[in-house]
Coordinates of C-alpha atoms in Angstrom, one line a residue:
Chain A
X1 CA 1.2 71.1 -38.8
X2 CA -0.8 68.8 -41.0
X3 CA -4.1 67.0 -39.0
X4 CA -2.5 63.9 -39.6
X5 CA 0.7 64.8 -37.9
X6 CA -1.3 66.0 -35.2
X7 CA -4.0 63.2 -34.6
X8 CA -0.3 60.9 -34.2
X9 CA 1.0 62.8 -31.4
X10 CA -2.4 63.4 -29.7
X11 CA -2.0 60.1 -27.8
X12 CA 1.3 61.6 -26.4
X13 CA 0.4 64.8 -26.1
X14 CA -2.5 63.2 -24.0
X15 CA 0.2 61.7 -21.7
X16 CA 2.4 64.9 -21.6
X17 CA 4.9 62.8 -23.4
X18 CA 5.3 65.9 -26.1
X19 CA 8.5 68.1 -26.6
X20 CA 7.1 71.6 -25.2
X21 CA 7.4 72.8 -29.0
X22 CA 5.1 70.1 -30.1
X23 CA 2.9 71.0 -27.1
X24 CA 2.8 74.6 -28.5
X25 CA 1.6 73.5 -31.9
X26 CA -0.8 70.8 -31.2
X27 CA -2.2 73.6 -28.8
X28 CA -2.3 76.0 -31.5
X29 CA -4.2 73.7 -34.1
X30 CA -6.9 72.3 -31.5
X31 CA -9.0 74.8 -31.4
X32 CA -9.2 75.7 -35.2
X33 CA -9.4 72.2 -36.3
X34 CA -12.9 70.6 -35.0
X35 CA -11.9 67.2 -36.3
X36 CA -8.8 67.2 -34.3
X37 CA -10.4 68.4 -31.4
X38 CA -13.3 65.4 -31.7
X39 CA -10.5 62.8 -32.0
X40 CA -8.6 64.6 -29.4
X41 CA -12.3 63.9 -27.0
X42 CA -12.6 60.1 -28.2
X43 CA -8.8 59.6 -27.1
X44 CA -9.8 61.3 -23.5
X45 CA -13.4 58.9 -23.5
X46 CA -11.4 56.2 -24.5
X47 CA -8.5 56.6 -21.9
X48 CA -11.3 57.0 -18.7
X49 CA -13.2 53.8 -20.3
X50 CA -9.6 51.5 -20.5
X51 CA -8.7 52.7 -17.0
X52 CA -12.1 52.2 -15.6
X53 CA -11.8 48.6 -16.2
X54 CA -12.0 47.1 -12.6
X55 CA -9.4 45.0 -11.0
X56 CA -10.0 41.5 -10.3
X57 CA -9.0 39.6 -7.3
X58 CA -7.2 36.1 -7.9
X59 CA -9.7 33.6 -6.1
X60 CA -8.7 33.0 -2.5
X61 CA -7.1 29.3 -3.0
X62 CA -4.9 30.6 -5.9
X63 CA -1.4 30.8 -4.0
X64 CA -2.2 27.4 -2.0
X65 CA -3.4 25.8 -5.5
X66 CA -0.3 27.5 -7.1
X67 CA 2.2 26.3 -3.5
X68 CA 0.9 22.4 -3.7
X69 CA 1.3 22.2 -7.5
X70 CA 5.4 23.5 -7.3
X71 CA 5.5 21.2 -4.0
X72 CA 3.8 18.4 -6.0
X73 CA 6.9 18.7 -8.7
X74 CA 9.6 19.6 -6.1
X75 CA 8.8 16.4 -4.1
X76 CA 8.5 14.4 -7.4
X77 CA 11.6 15.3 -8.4
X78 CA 13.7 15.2 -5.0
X79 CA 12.4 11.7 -5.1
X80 CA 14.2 11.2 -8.1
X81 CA 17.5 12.0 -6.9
X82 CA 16.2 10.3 -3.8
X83 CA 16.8 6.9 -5.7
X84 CA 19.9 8.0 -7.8
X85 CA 21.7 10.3 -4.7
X86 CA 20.4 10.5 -1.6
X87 CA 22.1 10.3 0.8
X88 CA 24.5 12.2 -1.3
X89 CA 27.4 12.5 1.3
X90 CA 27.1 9.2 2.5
X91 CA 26.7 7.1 -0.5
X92 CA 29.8 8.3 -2.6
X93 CA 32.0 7.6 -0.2
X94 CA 30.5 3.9 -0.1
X95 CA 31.2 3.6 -4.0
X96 CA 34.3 4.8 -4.0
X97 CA 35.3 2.4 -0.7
X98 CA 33.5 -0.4 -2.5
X99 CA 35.8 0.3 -6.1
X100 CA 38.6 0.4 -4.4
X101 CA 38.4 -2.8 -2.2
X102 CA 37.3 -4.5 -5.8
X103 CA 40.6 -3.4 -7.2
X104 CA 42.9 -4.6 -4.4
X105 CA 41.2 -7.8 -4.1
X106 CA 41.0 -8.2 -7.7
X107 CA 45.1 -7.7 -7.7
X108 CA 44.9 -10.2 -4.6
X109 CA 43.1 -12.5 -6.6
X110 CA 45.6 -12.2 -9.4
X111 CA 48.8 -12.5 -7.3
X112 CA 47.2 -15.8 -5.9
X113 CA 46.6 -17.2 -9.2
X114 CA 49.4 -16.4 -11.0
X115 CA 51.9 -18.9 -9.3
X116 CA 49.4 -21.7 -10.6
X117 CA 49.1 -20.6 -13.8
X118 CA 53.8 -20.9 -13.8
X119 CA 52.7 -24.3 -12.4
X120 CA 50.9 -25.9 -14.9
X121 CA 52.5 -24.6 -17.9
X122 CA 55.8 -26.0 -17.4
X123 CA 54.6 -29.1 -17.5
X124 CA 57.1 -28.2 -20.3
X125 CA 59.5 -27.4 -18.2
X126 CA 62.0 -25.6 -19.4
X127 CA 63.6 -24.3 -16.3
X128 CA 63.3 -28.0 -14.9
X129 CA 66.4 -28.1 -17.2
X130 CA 68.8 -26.3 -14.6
X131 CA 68.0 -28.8 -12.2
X132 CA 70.5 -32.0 -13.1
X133 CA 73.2 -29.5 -14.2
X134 CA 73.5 -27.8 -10.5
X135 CA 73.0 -30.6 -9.1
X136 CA 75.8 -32.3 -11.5
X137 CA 78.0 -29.5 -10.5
X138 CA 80.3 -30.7 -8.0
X139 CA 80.4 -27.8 -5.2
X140 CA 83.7 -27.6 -4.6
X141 CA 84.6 -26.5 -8.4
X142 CA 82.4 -23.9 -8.2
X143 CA 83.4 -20.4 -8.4
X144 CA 81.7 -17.5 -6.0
X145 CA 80.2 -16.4 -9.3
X146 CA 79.1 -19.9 -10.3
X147 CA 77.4 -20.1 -6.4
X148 CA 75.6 -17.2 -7.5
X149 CA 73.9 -17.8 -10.4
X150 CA 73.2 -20.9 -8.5
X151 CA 71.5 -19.6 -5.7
X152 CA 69.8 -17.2 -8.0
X153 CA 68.5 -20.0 -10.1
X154 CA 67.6 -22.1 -6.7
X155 CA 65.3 -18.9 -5.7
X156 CA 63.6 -19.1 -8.8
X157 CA 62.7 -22.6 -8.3
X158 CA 61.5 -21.7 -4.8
X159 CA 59.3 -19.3 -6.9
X160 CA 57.3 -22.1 -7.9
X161 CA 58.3 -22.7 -11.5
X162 CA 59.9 -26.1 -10.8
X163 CA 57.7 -28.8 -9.1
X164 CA 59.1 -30.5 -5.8
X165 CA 59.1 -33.8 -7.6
X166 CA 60.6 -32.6 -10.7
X167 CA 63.7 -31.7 -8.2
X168 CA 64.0 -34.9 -6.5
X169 CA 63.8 -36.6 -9.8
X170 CA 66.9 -35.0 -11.4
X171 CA 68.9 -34.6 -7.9
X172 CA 69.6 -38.1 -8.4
X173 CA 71.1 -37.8 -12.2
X174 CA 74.4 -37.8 -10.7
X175 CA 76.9 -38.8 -13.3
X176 CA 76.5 -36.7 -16.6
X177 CA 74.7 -33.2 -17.0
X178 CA 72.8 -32.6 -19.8
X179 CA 73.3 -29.1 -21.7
X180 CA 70.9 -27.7 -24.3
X181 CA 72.1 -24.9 -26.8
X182 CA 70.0 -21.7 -26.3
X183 CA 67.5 -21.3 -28.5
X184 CA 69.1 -18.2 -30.0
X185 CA 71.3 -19.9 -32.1
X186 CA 68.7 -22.5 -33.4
X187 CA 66.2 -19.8 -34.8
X188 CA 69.1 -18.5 -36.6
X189 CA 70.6 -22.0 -38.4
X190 CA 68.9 -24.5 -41.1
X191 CA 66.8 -26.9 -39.4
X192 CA 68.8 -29.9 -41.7
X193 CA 72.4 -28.4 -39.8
X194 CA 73.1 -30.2 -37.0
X195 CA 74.1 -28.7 -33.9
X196 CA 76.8 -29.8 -32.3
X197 CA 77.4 -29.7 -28.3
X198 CA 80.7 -28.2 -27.7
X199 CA 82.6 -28.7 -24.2
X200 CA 82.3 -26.3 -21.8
X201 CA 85.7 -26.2 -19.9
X202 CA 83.5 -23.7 -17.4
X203 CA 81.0 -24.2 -15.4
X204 CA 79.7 -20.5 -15.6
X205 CA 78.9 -19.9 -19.2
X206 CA 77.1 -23.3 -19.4
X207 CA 74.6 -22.2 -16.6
X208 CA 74.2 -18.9 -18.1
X209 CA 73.2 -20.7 -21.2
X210 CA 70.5 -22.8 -19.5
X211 CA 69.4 -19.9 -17.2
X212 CA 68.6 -18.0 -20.6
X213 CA 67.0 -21.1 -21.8
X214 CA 64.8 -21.5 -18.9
X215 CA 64.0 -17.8 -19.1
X216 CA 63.1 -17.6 -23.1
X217 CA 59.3 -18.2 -23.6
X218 CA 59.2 -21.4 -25.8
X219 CA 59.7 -24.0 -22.9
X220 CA 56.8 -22.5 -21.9
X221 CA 54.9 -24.0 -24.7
X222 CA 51.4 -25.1 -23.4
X223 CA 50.3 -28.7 -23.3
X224 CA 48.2 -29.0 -26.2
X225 CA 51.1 -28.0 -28.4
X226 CA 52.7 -31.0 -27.9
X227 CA 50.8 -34.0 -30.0
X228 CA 50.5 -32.0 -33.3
X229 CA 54.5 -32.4 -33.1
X230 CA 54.6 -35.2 -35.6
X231 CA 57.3 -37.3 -35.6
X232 CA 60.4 -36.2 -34.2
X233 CA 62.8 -35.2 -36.5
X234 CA 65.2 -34.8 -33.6
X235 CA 68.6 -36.2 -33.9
X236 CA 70.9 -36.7 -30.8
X237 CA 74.2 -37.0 -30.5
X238 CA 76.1 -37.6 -27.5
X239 CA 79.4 -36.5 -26.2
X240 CA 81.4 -37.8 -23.9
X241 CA 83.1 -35.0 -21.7
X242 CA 85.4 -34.7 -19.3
X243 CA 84.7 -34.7 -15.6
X244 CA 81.2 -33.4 -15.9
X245 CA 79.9 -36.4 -17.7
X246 CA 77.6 -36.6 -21.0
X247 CA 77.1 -33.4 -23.0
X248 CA 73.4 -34.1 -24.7
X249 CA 72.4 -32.0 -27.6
X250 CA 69.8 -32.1 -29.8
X251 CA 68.9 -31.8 -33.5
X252 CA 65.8 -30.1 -34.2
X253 CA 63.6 -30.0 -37.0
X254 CA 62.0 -27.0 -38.0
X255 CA 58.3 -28.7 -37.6
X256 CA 58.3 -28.9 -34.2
X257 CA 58.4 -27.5 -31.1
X258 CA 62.2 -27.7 -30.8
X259 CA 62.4 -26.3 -27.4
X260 CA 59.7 -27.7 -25.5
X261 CA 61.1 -30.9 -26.6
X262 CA 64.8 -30.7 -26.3
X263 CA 64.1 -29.2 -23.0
X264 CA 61.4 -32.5 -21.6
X265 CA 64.7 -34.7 -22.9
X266 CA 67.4 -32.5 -20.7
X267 CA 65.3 -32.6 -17.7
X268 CA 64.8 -36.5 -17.7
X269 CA 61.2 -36.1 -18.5
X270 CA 59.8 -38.5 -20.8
X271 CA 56.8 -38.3 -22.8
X272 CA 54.5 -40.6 -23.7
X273 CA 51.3 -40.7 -25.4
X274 CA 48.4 -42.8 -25.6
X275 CA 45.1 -42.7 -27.8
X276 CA 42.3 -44.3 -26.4
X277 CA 38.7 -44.4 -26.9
X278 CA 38.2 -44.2 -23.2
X279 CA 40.3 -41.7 -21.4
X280 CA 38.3 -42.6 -18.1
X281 CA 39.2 -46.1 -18.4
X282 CA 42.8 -45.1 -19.9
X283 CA 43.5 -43.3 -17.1
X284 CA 42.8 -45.6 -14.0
X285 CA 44.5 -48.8 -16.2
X286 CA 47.8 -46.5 -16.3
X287 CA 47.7 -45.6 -12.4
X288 CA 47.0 -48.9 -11.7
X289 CA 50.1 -49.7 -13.9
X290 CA 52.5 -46.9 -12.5
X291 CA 51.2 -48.5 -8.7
X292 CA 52.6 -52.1 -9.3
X293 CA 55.5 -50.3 -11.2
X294 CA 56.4 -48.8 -7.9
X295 CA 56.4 -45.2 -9.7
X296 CA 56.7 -42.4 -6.9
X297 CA 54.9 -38.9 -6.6
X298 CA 51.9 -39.9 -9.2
X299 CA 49.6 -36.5 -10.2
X300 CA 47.1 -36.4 -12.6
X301 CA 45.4 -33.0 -14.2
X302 CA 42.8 -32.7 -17.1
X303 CA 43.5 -30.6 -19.3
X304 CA 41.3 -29.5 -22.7
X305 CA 39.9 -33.4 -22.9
X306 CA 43.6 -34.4 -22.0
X307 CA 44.2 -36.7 -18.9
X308 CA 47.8 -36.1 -17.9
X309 CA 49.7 -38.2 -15.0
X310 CA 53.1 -37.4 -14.3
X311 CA 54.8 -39.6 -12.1
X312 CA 58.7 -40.6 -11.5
X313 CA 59.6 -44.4 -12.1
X314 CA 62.7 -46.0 -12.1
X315 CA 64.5 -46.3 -15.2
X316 CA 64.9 -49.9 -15.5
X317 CA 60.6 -50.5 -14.9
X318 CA 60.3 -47.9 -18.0
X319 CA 60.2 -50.5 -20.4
X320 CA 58.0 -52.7 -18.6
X321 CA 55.6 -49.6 -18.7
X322 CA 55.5 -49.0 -22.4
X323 CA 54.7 -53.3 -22.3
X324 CA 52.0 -52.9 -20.3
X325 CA 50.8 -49.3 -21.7
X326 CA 50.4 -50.9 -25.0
X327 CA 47.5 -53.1 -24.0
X328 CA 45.4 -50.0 -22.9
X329 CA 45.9 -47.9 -26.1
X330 CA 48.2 -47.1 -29.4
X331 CA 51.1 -45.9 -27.8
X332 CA 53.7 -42.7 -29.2
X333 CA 56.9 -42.0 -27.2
X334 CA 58.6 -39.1 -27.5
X335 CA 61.7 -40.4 -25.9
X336 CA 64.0 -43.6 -27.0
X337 CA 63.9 -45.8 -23.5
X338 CA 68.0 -45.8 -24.6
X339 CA 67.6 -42.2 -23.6
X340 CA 66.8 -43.0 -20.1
X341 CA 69.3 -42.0 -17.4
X342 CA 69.6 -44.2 -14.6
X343 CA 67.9 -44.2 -11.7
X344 CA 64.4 -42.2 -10.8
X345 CA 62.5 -40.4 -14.1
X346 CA 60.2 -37.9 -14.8
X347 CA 57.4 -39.3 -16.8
X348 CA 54.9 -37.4 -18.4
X349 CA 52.1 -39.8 -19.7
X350 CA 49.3 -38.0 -22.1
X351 CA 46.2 -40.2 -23.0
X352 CA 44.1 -38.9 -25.5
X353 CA 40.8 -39.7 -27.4
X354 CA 41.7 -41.4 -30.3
X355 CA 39.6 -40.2 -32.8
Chain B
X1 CA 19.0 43.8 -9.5
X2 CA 19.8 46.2 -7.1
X3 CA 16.6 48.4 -5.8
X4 CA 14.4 45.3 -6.5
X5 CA 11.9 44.4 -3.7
X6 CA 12.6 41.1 -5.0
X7 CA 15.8 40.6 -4.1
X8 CA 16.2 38.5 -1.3
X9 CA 12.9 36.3 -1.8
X10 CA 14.1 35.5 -5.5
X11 CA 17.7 34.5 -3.9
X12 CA 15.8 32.4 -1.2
X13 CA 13.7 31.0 -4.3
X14 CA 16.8 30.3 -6.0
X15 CA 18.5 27.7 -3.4
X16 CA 15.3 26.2 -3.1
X17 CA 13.2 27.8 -0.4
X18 CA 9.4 27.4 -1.9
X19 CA 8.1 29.5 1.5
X20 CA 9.9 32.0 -0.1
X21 CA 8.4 31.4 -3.5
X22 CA 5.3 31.6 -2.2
X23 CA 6.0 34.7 -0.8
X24 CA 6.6 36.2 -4.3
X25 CA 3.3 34.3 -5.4
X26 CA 1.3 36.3 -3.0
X27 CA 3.0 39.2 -3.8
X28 CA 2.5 39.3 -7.6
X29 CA -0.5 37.4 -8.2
X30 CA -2.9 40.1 -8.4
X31 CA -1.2 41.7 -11.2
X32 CA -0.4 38.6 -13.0
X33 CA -4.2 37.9 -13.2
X34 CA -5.0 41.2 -13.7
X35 CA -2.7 41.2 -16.7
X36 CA -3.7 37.9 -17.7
X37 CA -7.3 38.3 -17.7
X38 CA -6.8 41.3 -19.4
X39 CA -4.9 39.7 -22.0
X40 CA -7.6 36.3 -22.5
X41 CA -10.8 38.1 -21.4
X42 CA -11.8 35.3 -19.4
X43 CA -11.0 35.0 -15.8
X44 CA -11.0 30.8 -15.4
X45 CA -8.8 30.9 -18.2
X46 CA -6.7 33.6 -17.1
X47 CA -6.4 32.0 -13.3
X48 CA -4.9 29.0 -15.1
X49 CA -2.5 30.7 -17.4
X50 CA -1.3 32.7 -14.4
X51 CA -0.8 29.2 -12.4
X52 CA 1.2 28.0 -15.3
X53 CA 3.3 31.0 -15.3
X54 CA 4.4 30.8 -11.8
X55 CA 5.2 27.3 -12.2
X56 CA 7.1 28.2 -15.4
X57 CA 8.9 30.9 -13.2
X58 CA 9.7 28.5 -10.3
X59 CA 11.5 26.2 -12.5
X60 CA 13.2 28.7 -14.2
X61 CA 14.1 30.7 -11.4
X62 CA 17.7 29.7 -11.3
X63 CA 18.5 31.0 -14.6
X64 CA 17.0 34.4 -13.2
X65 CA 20.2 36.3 -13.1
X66 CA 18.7 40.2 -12.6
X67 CA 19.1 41.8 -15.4
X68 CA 15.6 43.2 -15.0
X69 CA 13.5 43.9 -12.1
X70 CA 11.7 40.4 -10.7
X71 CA 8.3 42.0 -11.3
X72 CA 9.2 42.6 -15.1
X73 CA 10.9 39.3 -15.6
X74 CA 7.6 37.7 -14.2
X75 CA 5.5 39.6 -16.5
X76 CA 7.3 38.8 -19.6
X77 CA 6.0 34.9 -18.4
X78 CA 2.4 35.5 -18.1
X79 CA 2.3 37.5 -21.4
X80 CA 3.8 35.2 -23.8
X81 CA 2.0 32.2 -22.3
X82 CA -1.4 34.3 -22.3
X83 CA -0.2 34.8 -26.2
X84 CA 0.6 31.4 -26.2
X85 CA -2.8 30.4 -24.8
X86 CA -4.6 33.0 -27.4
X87 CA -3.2 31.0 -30.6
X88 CA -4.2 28.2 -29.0
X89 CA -7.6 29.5 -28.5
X90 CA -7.8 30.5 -31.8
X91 CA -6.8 27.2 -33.6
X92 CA -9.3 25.4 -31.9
X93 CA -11.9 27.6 -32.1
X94 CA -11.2 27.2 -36.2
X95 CA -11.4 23.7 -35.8
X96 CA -14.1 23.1 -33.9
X97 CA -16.5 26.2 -34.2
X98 CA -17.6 29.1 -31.7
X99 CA -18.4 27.5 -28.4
X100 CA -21.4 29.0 -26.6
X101 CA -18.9 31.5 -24.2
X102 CA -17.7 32.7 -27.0
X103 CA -19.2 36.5 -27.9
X104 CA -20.7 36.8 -31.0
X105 CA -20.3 40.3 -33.1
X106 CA -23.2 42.3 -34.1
X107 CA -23.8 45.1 -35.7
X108 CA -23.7 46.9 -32.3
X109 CA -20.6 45.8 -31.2
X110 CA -19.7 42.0 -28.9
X111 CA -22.4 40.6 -27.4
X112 CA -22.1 38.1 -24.9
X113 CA -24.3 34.8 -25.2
X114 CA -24.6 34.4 -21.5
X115 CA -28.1 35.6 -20.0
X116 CA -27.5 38.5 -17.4
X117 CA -26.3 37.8 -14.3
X118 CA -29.6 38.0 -11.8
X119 CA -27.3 39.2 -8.9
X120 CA -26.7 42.3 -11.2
X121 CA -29.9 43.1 -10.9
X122 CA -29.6 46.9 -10.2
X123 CA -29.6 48.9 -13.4
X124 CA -26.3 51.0 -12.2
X125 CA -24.6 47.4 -11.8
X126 CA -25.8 46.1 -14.4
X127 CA -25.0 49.2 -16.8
X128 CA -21.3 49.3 -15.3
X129 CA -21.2 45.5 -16.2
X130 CA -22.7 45.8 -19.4
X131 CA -20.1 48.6 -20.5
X132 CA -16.7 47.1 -18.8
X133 CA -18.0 44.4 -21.3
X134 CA -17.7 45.6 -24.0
X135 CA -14.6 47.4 -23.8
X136 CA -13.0 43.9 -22.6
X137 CA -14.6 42.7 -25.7
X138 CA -13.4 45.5 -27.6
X139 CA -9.7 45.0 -26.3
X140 CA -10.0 41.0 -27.1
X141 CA -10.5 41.9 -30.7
X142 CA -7.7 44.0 -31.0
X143 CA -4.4 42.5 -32.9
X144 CA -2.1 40.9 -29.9
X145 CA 0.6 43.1 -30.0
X146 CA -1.6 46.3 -29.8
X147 CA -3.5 44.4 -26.6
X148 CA -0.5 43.9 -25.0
X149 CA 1.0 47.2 -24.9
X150 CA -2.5 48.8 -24.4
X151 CA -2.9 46.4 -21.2
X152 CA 0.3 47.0 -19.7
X153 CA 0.3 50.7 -20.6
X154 CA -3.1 52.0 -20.1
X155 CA -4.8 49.1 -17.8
X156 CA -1.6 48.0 -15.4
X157 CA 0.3 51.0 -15.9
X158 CA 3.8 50.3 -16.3
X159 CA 6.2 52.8 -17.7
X160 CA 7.7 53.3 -21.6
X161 CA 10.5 51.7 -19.9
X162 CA 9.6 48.5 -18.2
X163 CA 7.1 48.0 -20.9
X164 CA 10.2 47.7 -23.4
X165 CA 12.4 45.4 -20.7
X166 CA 8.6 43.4 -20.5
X167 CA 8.4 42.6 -24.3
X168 CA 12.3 43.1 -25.1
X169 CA 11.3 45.8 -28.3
X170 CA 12.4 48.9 -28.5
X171 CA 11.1 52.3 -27.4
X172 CA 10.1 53.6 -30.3
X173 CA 8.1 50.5 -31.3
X174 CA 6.1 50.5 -27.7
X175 CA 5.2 53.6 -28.5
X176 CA 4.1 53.8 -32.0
X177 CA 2.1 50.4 -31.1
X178 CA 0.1 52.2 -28.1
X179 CA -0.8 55.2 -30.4
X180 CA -2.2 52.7 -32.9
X181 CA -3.9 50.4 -30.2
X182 CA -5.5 53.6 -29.1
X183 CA -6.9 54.5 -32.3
X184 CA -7.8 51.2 -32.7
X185 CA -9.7 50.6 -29.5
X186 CA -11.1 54.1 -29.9
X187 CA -12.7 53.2 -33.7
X188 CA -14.1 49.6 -32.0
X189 CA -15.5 51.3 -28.5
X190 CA -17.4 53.5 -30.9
X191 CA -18.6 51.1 -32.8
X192 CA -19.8 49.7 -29.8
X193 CA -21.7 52.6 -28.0
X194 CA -22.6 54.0 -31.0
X195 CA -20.9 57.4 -29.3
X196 CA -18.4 57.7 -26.9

């Protein structure tokens, strides 16, 4: 074995950590190699000088110093979760009461405000429509089937989508019935065709027809909608009928609203509308009109910068009104006074700003 | 983990019982300073280091999973952030000169600025302080990965084995490294005594 060779394994053959051959050779080579041998001493001298290094003792506080500075950062960080957690079994259940209880009230909420929001919008009341046409219907022609679309349609007034006045009113249009085509049939024809009213022999397929006109979205047409109409373009024609009274249909022009309008004319409603610089003023000149007028069942709402008063009046004061509702304002009418039925009306009276 | 002294203080440690910790602490501490002060040659600095590395091990503890005895696991801590601390020594020594701690080479070997300690007065004190200084100084100049192996081989005594599951490198490597720490310290310790 080269000195080299051997001076690399004399740390392990130090530590016995030599195969016994290598032991052998290393063992062999020491004693006729003095250089060996010297390096072979300095390893020994070396070993007794590492290992006689003393052991130190870590100070006396060093576990306390070592215990308060984790306890320092355990309590630091339990107060952490303190504010986001704690108590952790106590607060989750709170959350999750609390989230819940939001949601059901928030559907409570939205139950309770729903039947308002059916309550103003048909102030375009389309449904109202059913109302002079059931109560046109003589009972005793009625079929069980008719009673049953009746007393289904009755329920959905009771639902709140007619107004209590808006019944009273037409309960007293006795002698004719007014019938509006579905709106089906409209979206499908030239605005310039007229539409003709037909006859209906049957009770039953005429209040189908209004029930899908009270059910289709466009009566439902909000307020607002209703002064950028322009002027009507509507043409009426009415038909006498048999037994039932007047058939009314209505002309519509492609412009407007058809719908919203042909539906104010079948319930009795009438529209009028008034520009004014002062809707304040406006509005307590037309109440005190519709007072001496006798009208019954006056409301008001405001709506978008809008004053609205609904009220019923009797048809034959109607034109007294539009004399005396000219002196507060520039007034539009949506309906012909000719139009009138007798006896109690819906009127829907709009005053605007004039700008 | 199994056959590990450890065992059920580590587990305690782990669900958050610090008496249990502390336990550990007082268990371990003298051989992390040992190895620590070993490592730095300074026992202030050391005694920090070794506080840091129990703190290290206390947050990590959860992520402990056994593969290695406690002891070794805990080891492996104080060693790289003694080698931590060492680079960090060393950069700012660069930066900002030899600080007046700081032993100075001479021809004879390290010398220490300090003047003698006067409780040291008896020569045999004094000589045994005077040599177990120098061969601390001899081991601080050696190359980290040959003081390392050299402190936990020839100064705390661990096995090939643990030594390899200490510093994660392989057998062979532990070994050749301690042969050439030897011959290392061996060239610098006679440097220093002039003769060993």
């Amino acid at each position: 074995m080269e000195c080299n060779v051997i001076r690399e394994k004399l740390s392990a053959f130090l530590e016995g950590a030599v195969s016994p051959e290598e032991k052998r050779l290393i063992g062999e080579h020491l004693p006729a190699c003095q250089d060996c041998s010297d390096a072979l001493e300095d390893l020994r001298k070396t070993e007794v000088l590492v290992k006689g290094l003393e052991k130190v003792e870590p100070p006396a506080w060093f576990k306390q110093k070592v215990m308060a500075r984790i306890r320092a950062k355990e309590e630091a960080k339990k107060s952490i979760l303190h504010k986001l957690f704690y108590p952790l079994h106590v607060k989750i259940p709170i959350e999750a009461f609390a989230t819940v209880l939001i949601a059901v009230a928030a559907i409570y909420i939205f139950k309770a405000v729903e039947p308002k929001m059916k309550y103003t919008a048909p102030l375009f009341p389309g449904p109202v429509a059913l109302a002079p046409e059931e109560k046109a219907i003589p009972k005793k022609d009625l079929s069980p089937g008719a009673k049953g679309d009746l007393a289904r349609s009755e329920h959905k007034r009771d639902k709140g989508v007619i107004t209590e006045g808006k019944k009273s009113a037409v309960a007293e249009v006795k002698e004719g019935e007014l019938k509006i085509e579905p709106s089906k049939p409209l979206q499908g024809e030239s605005p310039s065709e007229p539409v003709l009213a037909k006859k209906e022999k049957s009770i039953e397929p005429r209040h189908e027809k209004v029930a899908k006109a009270a059910e289709s979205p466009k009566p439902k047409a909000s307020l607002s909608q209703l002064p950028s109409l322009g002027p009507p373009t509507k043409q009426e024609e009415i038909m006498a009928s048999k037994g039932a009274g007047k058939e009314i249909t209505w002309e519509l022009g492609a412009t407007g609203h058809p719908v919203s309008v042909a539906a104010e004319k079948k319930a009795g409603l009438m529209g009028i509308t008034i520009h004014v610089m002062d809707i304040k003023m406006a509005r307590e000149k037309t109440e005190n009109i519709l007072g001496q007028l006798g009208a019954q069942k006056i409301e008001r709402k405001s709506l978008q910068g809008t004053e609205i008063i609904s009220a019923e009046l009797q048809a034959e004061k109607i034109k007294d009104l539009f004399e005396k509702l000219v002196s507060i304002g520039e007034v539009k009418e949506k309906g012909a006074p000719s139009d009138i039925p007798k006896g109690n009306t819906g009127i829907r009276i709009e005053i605007v700003r004039n700008h | 983990m199994l056959g590990d002294e450890d065992y059920e203080l580590v587990c305690l440690s782990q669900k958050g019982d610090v008496d249990a910790f502390g336990a550990l602490v007082e268990r371990h501490q003298k051989n992390m300073v040992n190895i620590a002060y070993r490592m730095l040659g300074d026992y202030e600095e050391a005694c920090d280091v070794v506080q840091e590395a129990f703190l290290s091990a206390y947050k990590a503890i959860r992520k402990f999973r056994g593969d290695s005895m406690f002891s070794t696991w805990l080891y492996r801590i104080v060693i790289n952030i003694s080698k931590n601390h060492m680079k960090q020594m060393r950069v700012r020594l660069q930066r900002e000169g030899p600080s007046i701690d700081v032993p100075i080479e001479t021809e004879e070997g390290h010398l220490k600025r300090d003047p003698p300690d006067p409780i040291a007065s008896i020569a045999e004190q004094f000589e045994k302080k005077e040599i177990q200084t120098k061969v601390q100084s001899c081991i601080n100049s050696l190359d980290d990965e040959y003081r390392e192996v050299l402190v936990l081989r020839d100064i705390q005594g661990f096995s090939y084995d643990e030594i390899c599951d200490i510093l994660k490198i392989p057998d062979g490597t532990v070994k050749s490294r301690i042969f050439r720490a030897r011959e290392s310290l061996k060239d610098r310790l006679k440097k220093a005594f002039g003769d060993l």
